[in-house]
Coordinates of C-alpha atoms and ligand atoms in Angstrom, one line a residue:
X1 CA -188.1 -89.4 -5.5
X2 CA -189.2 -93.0 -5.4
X3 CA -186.7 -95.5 -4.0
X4 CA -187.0 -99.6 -4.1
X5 CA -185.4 -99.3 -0.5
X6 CA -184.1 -96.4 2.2
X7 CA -182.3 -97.8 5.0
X8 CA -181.2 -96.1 8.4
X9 CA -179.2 -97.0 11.0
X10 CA -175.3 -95.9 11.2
X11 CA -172.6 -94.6 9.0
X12 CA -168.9 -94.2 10.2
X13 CA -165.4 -93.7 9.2
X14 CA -163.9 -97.4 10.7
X15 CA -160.0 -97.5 10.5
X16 CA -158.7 -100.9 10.6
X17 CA -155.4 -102.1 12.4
X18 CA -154.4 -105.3 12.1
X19 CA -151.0 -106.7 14.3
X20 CA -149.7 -110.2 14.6
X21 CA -148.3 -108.7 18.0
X22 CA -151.5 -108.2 19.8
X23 CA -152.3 -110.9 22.3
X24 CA -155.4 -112.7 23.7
X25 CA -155.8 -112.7 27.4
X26 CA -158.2 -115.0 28.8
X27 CA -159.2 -113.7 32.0
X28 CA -163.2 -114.2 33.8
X29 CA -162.9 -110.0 34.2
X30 CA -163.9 -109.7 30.1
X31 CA -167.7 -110.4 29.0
X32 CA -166.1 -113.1 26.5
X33 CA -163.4 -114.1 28.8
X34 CA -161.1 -112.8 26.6
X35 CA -159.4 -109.8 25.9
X36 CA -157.0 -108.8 22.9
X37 CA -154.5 -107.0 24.6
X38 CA -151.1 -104.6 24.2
X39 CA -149.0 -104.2 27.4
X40 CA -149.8 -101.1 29.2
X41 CA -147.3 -98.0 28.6
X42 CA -145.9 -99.6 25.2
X43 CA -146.2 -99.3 21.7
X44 CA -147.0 -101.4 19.3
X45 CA -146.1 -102.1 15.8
X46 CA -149.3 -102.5 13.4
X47 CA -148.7 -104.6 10.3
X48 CA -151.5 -103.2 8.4
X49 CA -154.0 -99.7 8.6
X50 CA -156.7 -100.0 6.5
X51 CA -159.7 -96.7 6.3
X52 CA -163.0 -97.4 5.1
X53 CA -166.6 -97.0 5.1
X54 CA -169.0 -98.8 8.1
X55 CA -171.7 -98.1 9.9
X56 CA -175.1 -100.4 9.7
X57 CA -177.2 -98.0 7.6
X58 CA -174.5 -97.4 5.3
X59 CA -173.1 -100.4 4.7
X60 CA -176.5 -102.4 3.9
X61 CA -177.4 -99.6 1.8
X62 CA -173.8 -100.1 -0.1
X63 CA -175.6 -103.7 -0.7
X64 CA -178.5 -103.1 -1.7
X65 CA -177.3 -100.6 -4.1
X66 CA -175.1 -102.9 -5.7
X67 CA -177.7 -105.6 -6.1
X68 CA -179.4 -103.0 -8.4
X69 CA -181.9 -101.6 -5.9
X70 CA -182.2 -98.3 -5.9
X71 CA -181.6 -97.0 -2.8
X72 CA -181.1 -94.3 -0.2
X73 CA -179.2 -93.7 3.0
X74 CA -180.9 -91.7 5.7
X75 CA -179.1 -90.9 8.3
X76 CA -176.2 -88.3 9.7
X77 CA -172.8 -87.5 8.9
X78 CA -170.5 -84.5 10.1
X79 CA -169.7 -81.9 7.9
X80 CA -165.5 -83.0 8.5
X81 CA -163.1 -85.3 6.9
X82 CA -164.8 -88.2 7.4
X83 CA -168.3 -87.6 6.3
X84 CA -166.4 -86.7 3.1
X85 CA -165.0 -89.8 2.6
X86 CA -168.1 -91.9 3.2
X87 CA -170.1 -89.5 1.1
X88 CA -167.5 -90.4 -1.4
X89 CA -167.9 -94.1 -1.0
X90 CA -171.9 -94.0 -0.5
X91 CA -171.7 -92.2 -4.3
X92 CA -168.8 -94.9 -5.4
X93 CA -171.8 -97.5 -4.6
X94 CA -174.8 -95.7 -6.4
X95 CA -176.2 -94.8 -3.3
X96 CA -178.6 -92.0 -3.4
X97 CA -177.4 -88.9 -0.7
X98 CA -180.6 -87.0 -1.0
X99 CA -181.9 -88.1 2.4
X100 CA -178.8 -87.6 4.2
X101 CA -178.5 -85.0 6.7
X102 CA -174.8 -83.5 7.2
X103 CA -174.2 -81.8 10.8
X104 CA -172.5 -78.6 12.0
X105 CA -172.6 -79.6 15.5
X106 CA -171.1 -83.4 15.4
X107 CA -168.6 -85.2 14.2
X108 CA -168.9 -88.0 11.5
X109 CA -169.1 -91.5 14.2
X110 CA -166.2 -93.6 13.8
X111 CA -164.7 -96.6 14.7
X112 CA -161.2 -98.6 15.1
X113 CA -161.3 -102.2 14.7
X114 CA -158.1 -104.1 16.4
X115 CA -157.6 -107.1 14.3
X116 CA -155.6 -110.1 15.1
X117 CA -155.9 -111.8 11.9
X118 CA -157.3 -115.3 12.0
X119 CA -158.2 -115.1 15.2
X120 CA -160.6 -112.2 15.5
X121 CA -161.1 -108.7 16.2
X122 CA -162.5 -106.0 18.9
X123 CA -163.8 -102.4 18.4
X124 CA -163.8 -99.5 19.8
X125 CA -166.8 -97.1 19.2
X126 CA -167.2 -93.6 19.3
X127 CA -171.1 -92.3 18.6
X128 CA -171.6 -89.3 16.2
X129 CA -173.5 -87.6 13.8
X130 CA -175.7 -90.8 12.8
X131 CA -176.4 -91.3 16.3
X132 CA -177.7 -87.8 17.5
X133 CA -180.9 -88.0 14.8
X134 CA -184.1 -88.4 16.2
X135 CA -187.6 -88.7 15.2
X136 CA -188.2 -84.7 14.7
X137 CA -185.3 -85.0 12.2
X138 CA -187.1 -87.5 9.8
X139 CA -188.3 -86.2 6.4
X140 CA -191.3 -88.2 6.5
X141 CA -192.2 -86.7 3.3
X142 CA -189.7 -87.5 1.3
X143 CA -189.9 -91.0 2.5
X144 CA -191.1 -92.8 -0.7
X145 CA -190.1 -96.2 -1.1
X146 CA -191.1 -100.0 -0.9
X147 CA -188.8 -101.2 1.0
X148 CA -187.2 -99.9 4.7
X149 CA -184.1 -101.3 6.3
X150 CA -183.8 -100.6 9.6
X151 CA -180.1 -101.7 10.9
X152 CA -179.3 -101.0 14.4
X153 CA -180.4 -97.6 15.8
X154 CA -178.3 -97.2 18.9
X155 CA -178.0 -94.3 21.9
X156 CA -180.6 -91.1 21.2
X157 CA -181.5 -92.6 17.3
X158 CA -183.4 -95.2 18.4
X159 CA -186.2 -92.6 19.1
X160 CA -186.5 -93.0 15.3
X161 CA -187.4 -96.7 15.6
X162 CA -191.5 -96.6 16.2
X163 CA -192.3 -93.5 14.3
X164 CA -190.3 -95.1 11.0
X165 CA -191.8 -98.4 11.6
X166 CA -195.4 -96.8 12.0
X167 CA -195.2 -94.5 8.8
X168 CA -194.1 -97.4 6.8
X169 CA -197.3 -99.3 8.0
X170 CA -199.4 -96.5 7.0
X171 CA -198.0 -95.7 3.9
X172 CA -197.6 -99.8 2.6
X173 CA -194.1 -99.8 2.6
X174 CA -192.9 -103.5 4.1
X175 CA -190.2 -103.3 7.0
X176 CA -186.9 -105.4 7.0
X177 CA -185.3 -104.9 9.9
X178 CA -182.2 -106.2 12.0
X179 CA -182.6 -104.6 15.2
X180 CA -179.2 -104.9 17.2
X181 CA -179.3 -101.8 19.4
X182 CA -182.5 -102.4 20.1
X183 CA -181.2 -104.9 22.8
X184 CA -178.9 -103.3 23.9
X185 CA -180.9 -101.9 26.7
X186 CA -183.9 -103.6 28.6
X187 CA -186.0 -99.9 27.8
X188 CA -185.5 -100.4 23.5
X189 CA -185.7 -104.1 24.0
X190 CA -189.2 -103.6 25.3
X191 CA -189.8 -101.3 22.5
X192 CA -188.7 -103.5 20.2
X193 CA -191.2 -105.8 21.2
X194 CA -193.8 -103.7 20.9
X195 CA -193.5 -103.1 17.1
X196 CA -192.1 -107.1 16.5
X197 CA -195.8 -107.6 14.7
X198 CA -195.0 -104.8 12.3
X199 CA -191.8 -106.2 10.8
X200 CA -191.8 -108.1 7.5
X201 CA -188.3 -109.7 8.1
X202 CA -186.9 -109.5 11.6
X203 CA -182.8 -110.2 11.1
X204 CA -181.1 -111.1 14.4
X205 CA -177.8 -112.9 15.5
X206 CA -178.5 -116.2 18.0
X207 CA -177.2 -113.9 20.7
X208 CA -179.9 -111.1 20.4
X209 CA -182.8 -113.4 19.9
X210 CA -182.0 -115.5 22.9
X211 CA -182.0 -112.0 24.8
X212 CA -184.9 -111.0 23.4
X213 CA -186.9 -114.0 24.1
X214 CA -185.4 -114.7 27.8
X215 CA -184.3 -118.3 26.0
X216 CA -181.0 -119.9 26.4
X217 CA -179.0 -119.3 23.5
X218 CA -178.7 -123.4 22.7
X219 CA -182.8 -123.9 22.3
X220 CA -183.3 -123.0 19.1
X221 CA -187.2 -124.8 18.6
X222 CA -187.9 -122.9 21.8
X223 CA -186.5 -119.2 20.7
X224 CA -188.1 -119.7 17.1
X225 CA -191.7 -120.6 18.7
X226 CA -191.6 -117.8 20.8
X227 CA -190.3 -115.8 17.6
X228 CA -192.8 -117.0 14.9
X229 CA -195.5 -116.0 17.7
X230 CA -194.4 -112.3 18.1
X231 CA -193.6 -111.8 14.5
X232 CA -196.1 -112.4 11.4
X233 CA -193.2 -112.2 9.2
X234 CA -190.1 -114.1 8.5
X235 CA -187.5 -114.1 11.0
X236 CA -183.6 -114.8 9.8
X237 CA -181.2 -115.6 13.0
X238 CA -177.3 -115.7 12.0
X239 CA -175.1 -118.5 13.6
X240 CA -172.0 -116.9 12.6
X241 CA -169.6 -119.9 11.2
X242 CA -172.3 -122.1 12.0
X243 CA -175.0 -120.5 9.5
X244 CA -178.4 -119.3 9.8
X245 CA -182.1 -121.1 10.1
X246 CA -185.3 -119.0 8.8
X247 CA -188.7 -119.2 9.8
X248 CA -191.5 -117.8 8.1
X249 CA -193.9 -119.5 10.0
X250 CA -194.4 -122.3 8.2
X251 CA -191.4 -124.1 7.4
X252 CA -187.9 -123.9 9.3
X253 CA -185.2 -123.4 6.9
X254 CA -181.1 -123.9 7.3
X255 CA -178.2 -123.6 5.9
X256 CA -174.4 -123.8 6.7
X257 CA -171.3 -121.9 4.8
X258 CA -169.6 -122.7 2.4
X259 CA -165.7 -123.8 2.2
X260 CA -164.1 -120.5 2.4
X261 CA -161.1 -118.8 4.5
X262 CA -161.7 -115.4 6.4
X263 CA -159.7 -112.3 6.3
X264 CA -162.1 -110.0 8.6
X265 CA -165.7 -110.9 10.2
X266 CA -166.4 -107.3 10.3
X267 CA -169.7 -106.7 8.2
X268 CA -170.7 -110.2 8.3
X269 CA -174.2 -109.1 10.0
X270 CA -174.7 -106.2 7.3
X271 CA -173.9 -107.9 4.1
X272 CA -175.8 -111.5 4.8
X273 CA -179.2 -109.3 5.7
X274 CA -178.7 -106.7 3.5
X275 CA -178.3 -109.5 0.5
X276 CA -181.1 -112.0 2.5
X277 CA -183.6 -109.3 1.6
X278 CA -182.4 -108.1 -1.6
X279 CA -182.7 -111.8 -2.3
X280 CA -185.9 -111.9 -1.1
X281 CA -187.3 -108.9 -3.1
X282 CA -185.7 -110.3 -6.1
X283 CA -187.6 -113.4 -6.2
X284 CA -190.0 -114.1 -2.8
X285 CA -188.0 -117.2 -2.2
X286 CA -186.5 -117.5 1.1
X287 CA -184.2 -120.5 0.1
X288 CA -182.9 -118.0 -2.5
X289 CA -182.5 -115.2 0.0
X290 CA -179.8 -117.4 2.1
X291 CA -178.2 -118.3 -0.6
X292 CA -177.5 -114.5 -1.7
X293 CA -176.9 -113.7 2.0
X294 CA -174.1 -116.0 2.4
X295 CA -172.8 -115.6 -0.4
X296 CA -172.3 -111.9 -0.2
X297 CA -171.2 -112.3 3.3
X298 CA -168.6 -114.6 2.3
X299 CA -167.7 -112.1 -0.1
X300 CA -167.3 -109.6 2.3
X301 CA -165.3 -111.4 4.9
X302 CA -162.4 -112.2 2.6
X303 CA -161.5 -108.5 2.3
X304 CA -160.8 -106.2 5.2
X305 CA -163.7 -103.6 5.7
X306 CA -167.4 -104.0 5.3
X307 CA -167.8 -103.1 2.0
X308 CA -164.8 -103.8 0.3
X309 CA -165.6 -107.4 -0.7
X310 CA -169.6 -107.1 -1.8
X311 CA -170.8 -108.4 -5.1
X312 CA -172.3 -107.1 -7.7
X313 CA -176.0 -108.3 -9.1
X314 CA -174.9 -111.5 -10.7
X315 CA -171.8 -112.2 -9.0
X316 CA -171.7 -115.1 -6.8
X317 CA -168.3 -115.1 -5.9
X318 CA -166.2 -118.7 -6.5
X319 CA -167.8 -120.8 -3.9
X320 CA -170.5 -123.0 -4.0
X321 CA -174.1 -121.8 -3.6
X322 CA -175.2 -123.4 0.1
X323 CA -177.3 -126.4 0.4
X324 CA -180.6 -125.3 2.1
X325 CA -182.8 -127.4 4.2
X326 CA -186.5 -126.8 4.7
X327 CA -188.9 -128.7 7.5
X328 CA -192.2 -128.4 8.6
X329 CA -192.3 -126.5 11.8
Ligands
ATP401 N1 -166.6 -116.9 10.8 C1 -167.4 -117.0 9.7 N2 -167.1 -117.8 8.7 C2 -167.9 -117.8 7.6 N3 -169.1 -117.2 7.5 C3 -169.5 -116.4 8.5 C4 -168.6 -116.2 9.7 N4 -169.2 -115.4 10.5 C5 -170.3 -115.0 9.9 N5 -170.5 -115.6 8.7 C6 -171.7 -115.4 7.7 O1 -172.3 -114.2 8.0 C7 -173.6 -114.3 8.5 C8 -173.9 -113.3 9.6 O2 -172.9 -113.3 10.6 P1 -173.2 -113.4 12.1 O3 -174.0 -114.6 12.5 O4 -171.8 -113.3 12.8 O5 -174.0 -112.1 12.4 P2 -173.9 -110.9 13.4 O6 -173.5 -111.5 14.7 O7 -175.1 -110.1 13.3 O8 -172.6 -110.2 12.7 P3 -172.2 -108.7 13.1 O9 -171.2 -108.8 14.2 O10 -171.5 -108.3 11.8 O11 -173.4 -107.9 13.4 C9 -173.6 -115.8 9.0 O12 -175.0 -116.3 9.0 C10 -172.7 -116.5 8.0 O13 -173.4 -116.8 6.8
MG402 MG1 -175.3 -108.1 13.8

């Protein structure tokens, strides 16, 4: 089967649980220097539980999907309970399952995201299925596509990271990819950088790219230099509520978000690349590419879950398409 786009990286069941009650702690001991806390030894009363779909690979593939692409998830869910349900929601999304591998041995990965609403949110992980593939697993034959979309490959399935990245190059397929677990280590982050010249559109967060490029977080010229040096391609890098800027080597382009409120970030990351690139495939036009990524992550963050709130090809949602600025690097 031919595909316009496979992506990999994660699928999980997430469960959602959202309390007015829970508090924020700021205290130097937390890497944010603040914690979102319940009292030890108590309970506490949630006002909302919400199960859904998540997962990197499976939620940008839930995008691309429903921006008309067709599409493919490959990756690895357990054969329990939740790999049911996010089979059933990959399917609700038109999201081919022929590539994805079901396991005996582990569990379906899942997550629970404590929400504080308005304020913001932690999670707690557990790795599974979708994190146990490695590169022996891949199906290299049945590969066929133009498009991959590599999310985040984290723990032992980032040994799928080169050898995907490689085949593509071989076989002409172009490479989007936003490569989060890839710095969470100094090891993958030094792998990453070895394959950065390979990727069509390299999607990070300004977090990640100032770790990757040793350059404080605030010195944006600096990080996108050293960037657009590494990478032939375009790189994206997501400012949260303060945007994103682009580079595709030539021209530096920005944008903000638009006038919107905010129910639940999670997904933000997935649905703005996910749409930046179906964007892009749509019509080569980068300006056009932010536009669709913000608005499908504004979309997204107005309904709790990471797929709930994604539009449909043609839908723009009711906010105003973003302004976007382009300068001559
Ligand atoms: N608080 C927010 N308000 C409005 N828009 C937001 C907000 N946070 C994120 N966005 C939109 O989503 C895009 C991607 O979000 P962000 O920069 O947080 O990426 P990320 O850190 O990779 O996210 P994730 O934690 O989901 O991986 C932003 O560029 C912006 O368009
Ligand atoms: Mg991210």
């Amino acid at each position: 089967m031919q595909y316009d786009i496979i992506t990999f990286g994660s699928a999980t069941q997430d469960v959602f649980m959202s309390s007015r009650k829970l508090e924020v702690v700021e205290d130097e001991k937390f890497a944010t220097k603040k914690g979102l806390c319940i009292s030890l030894g108590s309970k506490m009363h949630m006002d909302d539980v919400l199960f859904a779909m998540g997962g990197c690979g499976a939620n940008s593939a839930a995008t691309f999907a429903k921006q008309g692409l067709k599409t493919a998830y490959y990756g690895m869910i357990g054969k329990d309970g939740f790999g049911e349900e996010v089979k059933k929601e990959l399917k609700k999304h038109n999201v081919s399952l022929d590539l994805m591998q079901e396991s005996d041995k582990f569990p379906t990965a899942f997550s629970v995201i404590l929400s504080l609403p308005e304020v913001g949110r932690s999670i707690l992980e557990k790795y599974g299925a979708c994190h146990e593939l490695t590169n022996k697993d891949i199906p290299f034959d049945e590969l066929k596509a133009d498009w991959f979309y590599i999310a985040s490959l984290s723990s032992k399935s980032h040994e799928m990271f080169v050898p995907l990245i490689d085949f593509a190059k071989e076989n002409n397929i172009k490479v989007a990819s936003n490569p989060a677990g890839s710095i969470k280590t100094p090891e993958h982050t030094e792998i990453l950088k070895s394959v950065l010249n390979k990727i069509d559109i390299l999607i990070l967060n300004q977090e990640e790219s100032s770790k990757l490029t040793g350059i404080d977080f605030n010195k944006e010229k600096e990080i996108f230099q050293k960037l657009d040096e590494w990478v032939d391609g375009i790189v994206v890098m997501n400012k949260g509520a303060r945007g994103v800027t682009v580079s595709d080597g030539k021209n530096l382009y920005s944008a903000g978000i638009p006038e919107s409120g905010l129910v639940d970030r999670t997904g933000a990351g997935d649905s703005f690349g996910s749409a930046f690139v179906s964007g892009y495939i749509e019509k080569n036009d980068i300006a056009y590419a932010i536009q669709l990524g913000t608005a499908n992550a504004t979309s997204c963050l107005q309904k709790m879950g990471a797929t709930n709130g994604l539009l449909k090809k043609g839908e723009w949602g009711p906010w105003e398409k973003v302004e976007v600025s382009k300068k001559r690097l």
